[in-house]
Each structure stands twice: as structure tokens, then as C-alpha cells.
PDB file of C-alpha atoms in Angstrom:
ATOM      1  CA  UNK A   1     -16.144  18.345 -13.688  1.00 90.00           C
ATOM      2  CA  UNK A   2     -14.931  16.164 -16.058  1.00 91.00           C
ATOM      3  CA  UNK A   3     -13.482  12.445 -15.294  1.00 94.00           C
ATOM      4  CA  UNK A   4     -11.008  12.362 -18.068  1.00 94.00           C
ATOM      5  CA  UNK A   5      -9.552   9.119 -16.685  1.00 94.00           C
ATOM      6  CA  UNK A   6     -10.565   6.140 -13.623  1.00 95.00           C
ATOM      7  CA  UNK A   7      -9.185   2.850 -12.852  1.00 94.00           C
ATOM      8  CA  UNK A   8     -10.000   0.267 -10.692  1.00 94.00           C
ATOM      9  CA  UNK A   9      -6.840   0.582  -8.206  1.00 94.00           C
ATOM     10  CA  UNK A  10      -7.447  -1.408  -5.094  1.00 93.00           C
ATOM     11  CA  UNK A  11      -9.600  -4.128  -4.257  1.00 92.00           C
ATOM     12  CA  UNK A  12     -10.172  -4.951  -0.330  1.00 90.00           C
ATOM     13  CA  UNK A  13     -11.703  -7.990   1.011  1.00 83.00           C
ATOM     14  CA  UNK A  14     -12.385  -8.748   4.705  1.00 80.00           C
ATOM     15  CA  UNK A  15      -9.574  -9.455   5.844  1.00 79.00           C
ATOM     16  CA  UNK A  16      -7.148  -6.743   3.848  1.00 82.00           C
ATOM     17  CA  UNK A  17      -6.375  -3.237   4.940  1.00 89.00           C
ATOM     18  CA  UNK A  18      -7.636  -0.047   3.243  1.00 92.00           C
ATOM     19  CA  UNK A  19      -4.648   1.683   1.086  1.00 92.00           C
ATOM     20  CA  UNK A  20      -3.302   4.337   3.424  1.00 91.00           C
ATOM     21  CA  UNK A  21      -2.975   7.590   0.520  1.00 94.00           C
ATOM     22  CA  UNK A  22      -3.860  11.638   0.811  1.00 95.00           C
ATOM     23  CA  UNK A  23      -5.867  11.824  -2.388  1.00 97.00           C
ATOM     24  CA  UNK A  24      -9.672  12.729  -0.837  1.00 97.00           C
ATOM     25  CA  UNK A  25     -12.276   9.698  -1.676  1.00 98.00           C
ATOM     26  CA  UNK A  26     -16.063   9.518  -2.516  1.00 98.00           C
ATOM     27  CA  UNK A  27     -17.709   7.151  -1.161  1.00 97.00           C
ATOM     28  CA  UNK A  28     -20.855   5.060  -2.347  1.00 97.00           C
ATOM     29  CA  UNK A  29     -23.321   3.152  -0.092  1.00 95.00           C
ATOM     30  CA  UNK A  30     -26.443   1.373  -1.390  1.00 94.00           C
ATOM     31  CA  UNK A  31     -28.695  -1.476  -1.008  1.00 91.00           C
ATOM     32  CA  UNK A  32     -27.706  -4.734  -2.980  1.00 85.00           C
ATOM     33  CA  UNK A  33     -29.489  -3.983  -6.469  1.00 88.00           C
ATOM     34  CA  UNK A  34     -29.630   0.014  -6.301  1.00 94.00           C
ATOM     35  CA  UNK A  35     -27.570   0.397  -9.080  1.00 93.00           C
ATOM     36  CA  UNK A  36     -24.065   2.067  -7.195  1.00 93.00           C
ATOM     37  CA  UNK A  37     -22.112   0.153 -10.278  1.00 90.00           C
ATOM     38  CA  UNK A  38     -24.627   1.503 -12.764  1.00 93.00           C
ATOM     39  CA  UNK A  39     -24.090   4.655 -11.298  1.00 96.00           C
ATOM     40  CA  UNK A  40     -20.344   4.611 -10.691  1.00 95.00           C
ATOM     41  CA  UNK A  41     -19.820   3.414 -14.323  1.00 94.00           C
ATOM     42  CA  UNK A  42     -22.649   6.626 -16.112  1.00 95.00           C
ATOM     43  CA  UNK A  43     -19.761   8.902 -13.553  1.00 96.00           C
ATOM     44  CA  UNK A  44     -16.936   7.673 -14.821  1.00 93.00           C
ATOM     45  CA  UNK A  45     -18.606   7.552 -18.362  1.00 89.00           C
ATOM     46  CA  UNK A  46     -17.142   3.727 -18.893  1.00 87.00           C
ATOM     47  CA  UNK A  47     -19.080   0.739 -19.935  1.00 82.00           C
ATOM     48  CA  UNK A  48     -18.223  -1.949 -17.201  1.00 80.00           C
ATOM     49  CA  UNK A  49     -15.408  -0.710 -15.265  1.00 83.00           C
ATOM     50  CA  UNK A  50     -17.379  -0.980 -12.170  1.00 80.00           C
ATOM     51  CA  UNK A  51     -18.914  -4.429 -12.734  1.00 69.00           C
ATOM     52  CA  UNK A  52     -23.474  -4.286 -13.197  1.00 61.00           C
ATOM     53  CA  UNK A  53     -24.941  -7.682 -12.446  1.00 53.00           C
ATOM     54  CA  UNK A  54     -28.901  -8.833 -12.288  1.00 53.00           C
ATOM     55  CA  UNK A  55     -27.639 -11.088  -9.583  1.00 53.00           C
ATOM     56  CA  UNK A  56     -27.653  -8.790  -6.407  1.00 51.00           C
ATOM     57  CA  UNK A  57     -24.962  -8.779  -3.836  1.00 52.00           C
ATOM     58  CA  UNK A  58     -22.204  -9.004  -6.253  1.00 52.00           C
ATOM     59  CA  UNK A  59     -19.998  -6.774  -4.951  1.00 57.00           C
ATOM     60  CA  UNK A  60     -18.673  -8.251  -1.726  1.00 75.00           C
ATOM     61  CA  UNK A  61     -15.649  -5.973  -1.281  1.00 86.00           C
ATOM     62  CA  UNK A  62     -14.712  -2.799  -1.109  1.00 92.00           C
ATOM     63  CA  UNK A  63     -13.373  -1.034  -4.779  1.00 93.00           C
ATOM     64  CA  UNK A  64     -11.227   2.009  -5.036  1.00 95.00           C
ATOM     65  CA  UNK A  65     -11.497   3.487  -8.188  1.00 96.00           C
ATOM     66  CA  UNK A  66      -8.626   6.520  -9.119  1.00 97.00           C
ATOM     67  CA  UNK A  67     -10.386   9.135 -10.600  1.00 97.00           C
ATOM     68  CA  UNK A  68      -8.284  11.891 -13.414  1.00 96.00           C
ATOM     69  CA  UNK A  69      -5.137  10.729 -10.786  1.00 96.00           C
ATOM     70  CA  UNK A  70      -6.272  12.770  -8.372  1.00 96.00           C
ATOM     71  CA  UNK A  71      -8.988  11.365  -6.136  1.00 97.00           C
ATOM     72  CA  UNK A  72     -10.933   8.473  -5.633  1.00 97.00           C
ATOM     73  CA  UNK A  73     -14.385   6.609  -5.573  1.00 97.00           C
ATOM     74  CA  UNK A  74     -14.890   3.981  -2.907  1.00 96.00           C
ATOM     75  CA  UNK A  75     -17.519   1.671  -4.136  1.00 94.00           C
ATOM     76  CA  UNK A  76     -19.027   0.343  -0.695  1.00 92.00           C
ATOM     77  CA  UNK A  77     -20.686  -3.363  -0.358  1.00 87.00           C
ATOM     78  CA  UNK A  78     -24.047  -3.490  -1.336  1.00 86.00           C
ATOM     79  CA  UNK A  79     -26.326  -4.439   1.957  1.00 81.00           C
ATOM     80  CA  UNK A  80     -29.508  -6.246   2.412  1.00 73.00           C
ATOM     81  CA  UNK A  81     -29.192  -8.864   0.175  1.00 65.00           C
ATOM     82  CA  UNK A  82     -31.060 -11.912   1.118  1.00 58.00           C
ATOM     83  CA  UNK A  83     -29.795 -14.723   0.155  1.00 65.00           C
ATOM     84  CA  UNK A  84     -26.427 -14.129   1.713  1.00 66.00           C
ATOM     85  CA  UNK A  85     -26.007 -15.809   5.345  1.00 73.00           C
ATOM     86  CA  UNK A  86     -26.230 -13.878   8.477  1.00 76.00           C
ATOM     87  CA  UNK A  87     -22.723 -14.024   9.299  1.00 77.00           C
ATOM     88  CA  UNK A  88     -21.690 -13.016   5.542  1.00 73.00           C
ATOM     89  CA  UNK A  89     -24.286  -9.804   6.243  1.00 68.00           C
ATOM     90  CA  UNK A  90     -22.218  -9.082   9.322  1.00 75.00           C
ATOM     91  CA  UNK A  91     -19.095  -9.105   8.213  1.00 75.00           C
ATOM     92  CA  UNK A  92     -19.782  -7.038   5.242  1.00 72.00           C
ATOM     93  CA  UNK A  93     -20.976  -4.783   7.769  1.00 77.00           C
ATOM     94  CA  UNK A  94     -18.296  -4.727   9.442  1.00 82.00           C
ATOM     95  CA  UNK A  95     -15.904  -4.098   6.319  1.00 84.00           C
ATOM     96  CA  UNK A  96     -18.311  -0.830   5.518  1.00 86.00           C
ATOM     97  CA  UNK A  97     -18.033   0.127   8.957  1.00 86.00           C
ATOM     98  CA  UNK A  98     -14.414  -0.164   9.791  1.00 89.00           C
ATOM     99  CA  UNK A  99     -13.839   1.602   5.798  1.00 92.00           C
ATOM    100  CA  UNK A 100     -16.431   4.751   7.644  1.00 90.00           C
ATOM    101  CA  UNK A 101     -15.081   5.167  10.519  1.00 88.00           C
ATOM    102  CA  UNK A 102     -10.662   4.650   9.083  1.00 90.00           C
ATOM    103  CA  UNK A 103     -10.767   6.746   6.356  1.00 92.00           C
ATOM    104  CA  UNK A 104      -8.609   9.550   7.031  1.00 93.00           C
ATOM    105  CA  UNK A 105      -9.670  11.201   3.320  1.00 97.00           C
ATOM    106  CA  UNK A 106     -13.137  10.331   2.847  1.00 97.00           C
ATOM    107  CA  UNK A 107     -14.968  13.787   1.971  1.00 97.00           C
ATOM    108  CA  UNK A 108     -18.351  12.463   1.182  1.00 97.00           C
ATOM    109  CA  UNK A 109     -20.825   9.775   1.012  1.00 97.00           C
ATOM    110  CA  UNK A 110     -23.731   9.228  -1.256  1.00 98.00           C
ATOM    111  CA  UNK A 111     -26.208   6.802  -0.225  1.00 98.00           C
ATOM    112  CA  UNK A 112     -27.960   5.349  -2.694  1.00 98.00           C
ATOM    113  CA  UNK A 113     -31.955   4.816  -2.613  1.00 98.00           C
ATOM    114  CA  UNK A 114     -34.340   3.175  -5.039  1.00 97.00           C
ATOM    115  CA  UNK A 115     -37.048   6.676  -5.857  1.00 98.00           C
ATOM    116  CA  UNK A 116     -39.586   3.544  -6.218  1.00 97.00           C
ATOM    117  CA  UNK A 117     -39.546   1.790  -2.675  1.00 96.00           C
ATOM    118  CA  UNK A 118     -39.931   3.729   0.675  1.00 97.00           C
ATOM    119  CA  UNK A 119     -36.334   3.390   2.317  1.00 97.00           C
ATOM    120  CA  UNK A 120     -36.231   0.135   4.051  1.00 93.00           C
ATOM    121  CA  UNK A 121     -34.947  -0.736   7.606  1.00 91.00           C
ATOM    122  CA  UNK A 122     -30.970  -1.133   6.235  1.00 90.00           C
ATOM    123  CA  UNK A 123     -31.401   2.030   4.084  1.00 94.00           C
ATOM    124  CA  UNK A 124     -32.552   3.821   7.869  1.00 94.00           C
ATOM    125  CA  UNK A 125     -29.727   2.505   9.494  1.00 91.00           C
ATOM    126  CA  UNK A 126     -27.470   2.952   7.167  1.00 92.00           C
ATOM    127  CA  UNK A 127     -28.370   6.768   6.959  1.00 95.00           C
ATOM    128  CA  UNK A 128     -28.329   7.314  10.197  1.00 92.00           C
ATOM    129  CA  UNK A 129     -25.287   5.405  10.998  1.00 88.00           C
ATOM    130  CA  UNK A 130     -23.322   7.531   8.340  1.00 92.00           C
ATOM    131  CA  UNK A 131     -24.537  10.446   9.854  1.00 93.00           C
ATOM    132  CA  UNK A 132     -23.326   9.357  13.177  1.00 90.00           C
ATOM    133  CA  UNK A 133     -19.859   9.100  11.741  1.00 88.00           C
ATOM    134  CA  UNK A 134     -19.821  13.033  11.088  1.00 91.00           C
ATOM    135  CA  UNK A 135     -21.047  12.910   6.877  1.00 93.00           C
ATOM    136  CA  UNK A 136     -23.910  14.406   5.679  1.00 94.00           C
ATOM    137  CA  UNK A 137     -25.141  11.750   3.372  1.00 96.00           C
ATOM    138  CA  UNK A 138     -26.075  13.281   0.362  1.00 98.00           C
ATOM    139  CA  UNK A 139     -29.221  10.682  -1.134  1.00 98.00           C
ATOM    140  CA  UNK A 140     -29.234   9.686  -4.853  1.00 98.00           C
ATOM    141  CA  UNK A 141     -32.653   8.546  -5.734  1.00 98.00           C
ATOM    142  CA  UNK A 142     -31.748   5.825  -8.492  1.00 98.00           C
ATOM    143  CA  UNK A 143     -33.936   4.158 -11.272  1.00 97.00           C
ATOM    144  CA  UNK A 144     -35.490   7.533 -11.938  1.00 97.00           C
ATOM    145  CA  UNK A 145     -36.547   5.909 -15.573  1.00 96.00           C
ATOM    146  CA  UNK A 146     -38.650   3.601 -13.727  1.00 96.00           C
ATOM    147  CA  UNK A 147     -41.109   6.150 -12.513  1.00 97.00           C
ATOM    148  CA  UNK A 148     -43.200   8.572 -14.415  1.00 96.00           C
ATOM    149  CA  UNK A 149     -42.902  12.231 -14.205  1.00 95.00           C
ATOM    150  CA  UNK A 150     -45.751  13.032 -12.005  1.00 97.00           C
ATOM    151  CA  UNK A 151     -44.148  10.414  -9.616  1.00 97.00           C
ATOM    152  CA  UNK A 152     -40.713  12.138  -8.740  1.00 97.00           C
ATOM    153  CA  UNK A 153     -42.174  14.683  -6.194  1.00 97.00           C
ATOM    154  CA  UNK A 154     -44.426  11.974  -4.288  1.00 97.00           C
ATOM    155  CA  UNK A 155     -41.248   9.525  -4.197  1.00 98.00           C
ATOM    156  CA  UNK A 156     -38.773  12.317  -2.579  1.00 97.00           C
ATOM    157  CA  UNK A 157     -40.993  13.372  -0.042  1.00 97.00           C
ATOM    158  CA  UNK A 158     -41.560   9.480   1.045  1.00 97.00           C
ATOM    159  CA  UNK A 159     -37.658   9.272   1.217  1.00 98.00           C
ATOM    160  CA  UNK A 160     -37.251  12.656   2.837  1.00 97.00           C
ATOM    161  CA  UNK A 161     -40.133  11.547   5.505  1.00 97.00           C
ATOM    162  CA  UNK A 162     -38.378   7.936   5.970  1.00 97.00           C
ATOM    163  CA  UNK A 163     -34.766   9.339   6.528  1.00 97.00           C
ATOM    164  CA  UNK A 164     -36.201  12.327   8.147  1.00 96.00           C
ATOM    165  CA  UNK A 165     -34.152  14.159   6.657  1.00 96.00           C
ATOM    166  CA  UNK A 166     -33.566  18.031   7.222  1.00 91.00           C
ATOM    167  CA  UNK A 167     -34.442  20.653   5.293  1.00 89.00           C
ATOM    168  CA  UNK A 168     -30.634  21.190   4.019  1.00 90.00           C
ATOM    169  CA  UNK A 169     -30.079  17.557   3.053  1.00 95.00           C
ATOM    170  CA  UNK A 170     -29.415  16.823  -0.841  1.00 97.00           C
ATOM    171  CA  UNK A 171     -31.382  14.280  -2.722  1.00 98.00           C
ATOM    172  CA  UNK A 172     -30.272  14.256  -6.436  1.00 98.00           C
ATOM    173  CA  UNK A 173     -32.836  11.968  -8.671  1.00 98.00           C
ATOM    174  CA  UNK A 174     -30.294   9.814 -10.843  1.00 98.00           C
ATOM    175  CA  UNK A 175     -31.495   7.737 -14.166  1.00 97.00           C
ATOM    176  CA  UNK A 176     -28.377   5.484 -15.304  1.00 95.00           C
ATOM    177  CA  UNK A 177     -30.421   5.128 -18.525  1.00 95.00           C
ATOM    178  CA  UNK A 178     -30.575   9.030 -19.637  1.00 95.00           C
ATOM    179  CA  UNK A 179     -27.924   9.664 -16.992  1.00 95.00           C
ATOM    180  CA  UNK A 180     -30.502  12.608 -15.575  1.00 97.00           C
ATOM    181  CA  UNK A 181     -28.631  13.991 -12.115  1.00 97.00           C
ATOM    182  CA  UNK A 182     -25.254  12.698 -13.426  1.00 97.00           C
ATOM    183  CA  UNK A 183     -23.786  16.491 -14.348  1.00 97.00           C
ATOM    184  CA  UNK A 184     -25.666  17.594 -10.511  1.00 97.00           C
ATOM    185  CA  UNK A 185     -23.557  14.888  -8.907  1.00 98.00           C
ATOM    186  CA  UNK A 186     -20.274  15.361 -10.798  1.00 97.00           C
ATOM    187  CA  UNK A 187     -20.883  19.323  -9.742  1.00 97.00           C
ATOM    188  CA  UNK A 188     -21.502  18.364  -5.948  1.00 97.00           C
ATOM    189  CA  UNK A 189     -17.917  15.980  -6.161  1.00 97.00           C
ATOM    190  CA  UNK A 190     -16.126  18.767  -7.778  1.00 96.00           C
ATOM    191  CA  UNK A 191     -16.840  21.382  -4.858  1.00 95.00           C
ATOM    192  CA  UNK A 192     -16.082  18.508  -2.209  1.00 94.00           C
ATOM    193  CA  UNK A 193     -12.826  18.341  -3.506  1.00 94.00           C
TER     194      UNK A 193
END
């Protein structure tokens, strides 16, 4: 597949209501910090569309993206992120949740993992609260250029044996710096749609 065009359409705080369309969307989950702009940006091969920041927890709403006019990515709130208040943390949840469970097009949902940490508490719930939504999550293992080589194989199974995740389930290592796993993911979007 190739994204020929993308644009940020919609943005949806708490309070707004998701664009009602029949174009299928993409969704991305992720702990604040995983790198889901970073990753959304190497997809859509743009610099900054979907806006990176060292300062986790930055995005706070929920971004549709239109991708070659045809489809769209739905860049999730990141979760997790400390130094937000309880209730804050809550109601993002609820945004994600009420976006997961609404969506009348969503196809598929990536969740996003760092390949360096074991999957924390969120990452578990998130998994397994996608899953009981009817997706199979497929797992992007991000920051792959963090880790060497010899590493990758030990990292996956941690993540596999955290999520417990089944034998069928998709984890696609992802480097935004050599974009490694970008041309896998763009492959696995293509035959969703």
C-alpha cells in the first residue's frame, strides 16, 4: 500500500461526538510516550502531521487522520501518563472507550508496546479490554532501534507471555528511526480494508 495523501480531518475532545462516515478506520492505542505519533507520521511518510513531543501525554484527544480519501487513522489518547490527575486519566478513558465501543467502521486496532519494558498494568488492560470489544489487537513493538539484535526475540516472548497472547496474534517490531515493520504494517492495513 501506498499513502499517497493524509490529513488531519477531525479533532474530538471530551465532550464532542465522533464524525458519523462509512470510510473503514484504523485505530491506534498506546501508552503516553510509545511513539503512536512517531509511528502514525513514518505511515503516512510526513514529518509532523501527527504531532511527536518529549513531553508525554500530549495528545489528549482523539485525531482522525483521512488517509489517500479513502479511509482513516484514529490516533487514540495516549494512557498512563503520570502526571495527569486521576479524573483527567478517567475521562480520557472514557473518550477511548466510548470511540471502541461507537465506531460503526473501525476494522482494526494496533496497540502499541515499548519491545524494551514488559507490558505494564494499562498496556494489560488495555489489551484485554480491546479484545473484549470483538478486535484482535494486532501489537506493534516500538523503539526497535533501542534494542540490539540479539534482544528482539527475548523482548517478544516477554510481551507475548504478559498479554498472553495466542499463538495467531500479530506482533510487528516497528523502528520509527529506520522505519523497520513500516511496509509489514502498511501490508496488514491494506488487507483490512
Amino acid at each position: 500500500m501506498i499513502i499517497k495523501n493524509s490529513e488531519l480531518e477531525t479533532v474530538c475532545g471530551i465532550t464532542s461526538k465522533f464524525p458519523v462516515h462509512d470510510e473503514v478506520e484504523i485505530a491506534f492505542a498506546g501508552k503516553s510516550n510509545v511513539g503512536k505519533s512517531s509511528l502514525i507520521n513514518g505511515l503516512m511518510n510526513r514529518k509532523n502531521l501527527a504531532r511527536t513531543s518529549a513531553q508525554p501525554g500530549k495528545t489528549q484527544t482523539v485525531n482522525f487522520y483521512k488517509i489517500n480519501n479513502e479511509f482513516y487513522f484514529v490516533d487514540l489518547p495516549g494512557y498512563g501518563y503520570a502526571k495527569v490527575s486521576e479524573e483527567e486519566k478517567v475521562k480520557w478513558g472514557r473518550m477511548i472507550e466510548n470511540y471502541l465501543s461507537s465506531s460503526e467502521t473501525l476494522k482494526q486496532v494496533f496497540l502499541l508496546i515499548d519491545i524494551r519494558h514488559e507490558p505494564g498494568e494499562n498496556d494489560v488492560l488495555m489489551y484485554d479490554w480491546i479484545k473484549s470489544n470483538g478486535f484482535e489487537p494486532v501489537i506493534i513493538a516500538t523503539k526497535l532501534d533501542k534494542i540490539k539484535r540479539s534482544q528482539i526475540q527475548k523482548c517478544i516472548s516477554v510481551i507475548k507471555k504478559k498479554l498472553k497472547l495466542s499463538a495467531e496474534s500479530i506482533i510487528i517490531p516497528y523502528s520509527a528511526v529506520t522505519k523497520q515493520g513500516r511496509d509489514e504494517i502498511l501490508n496488514l492495513i491494506e488487507k483490512t480494508l
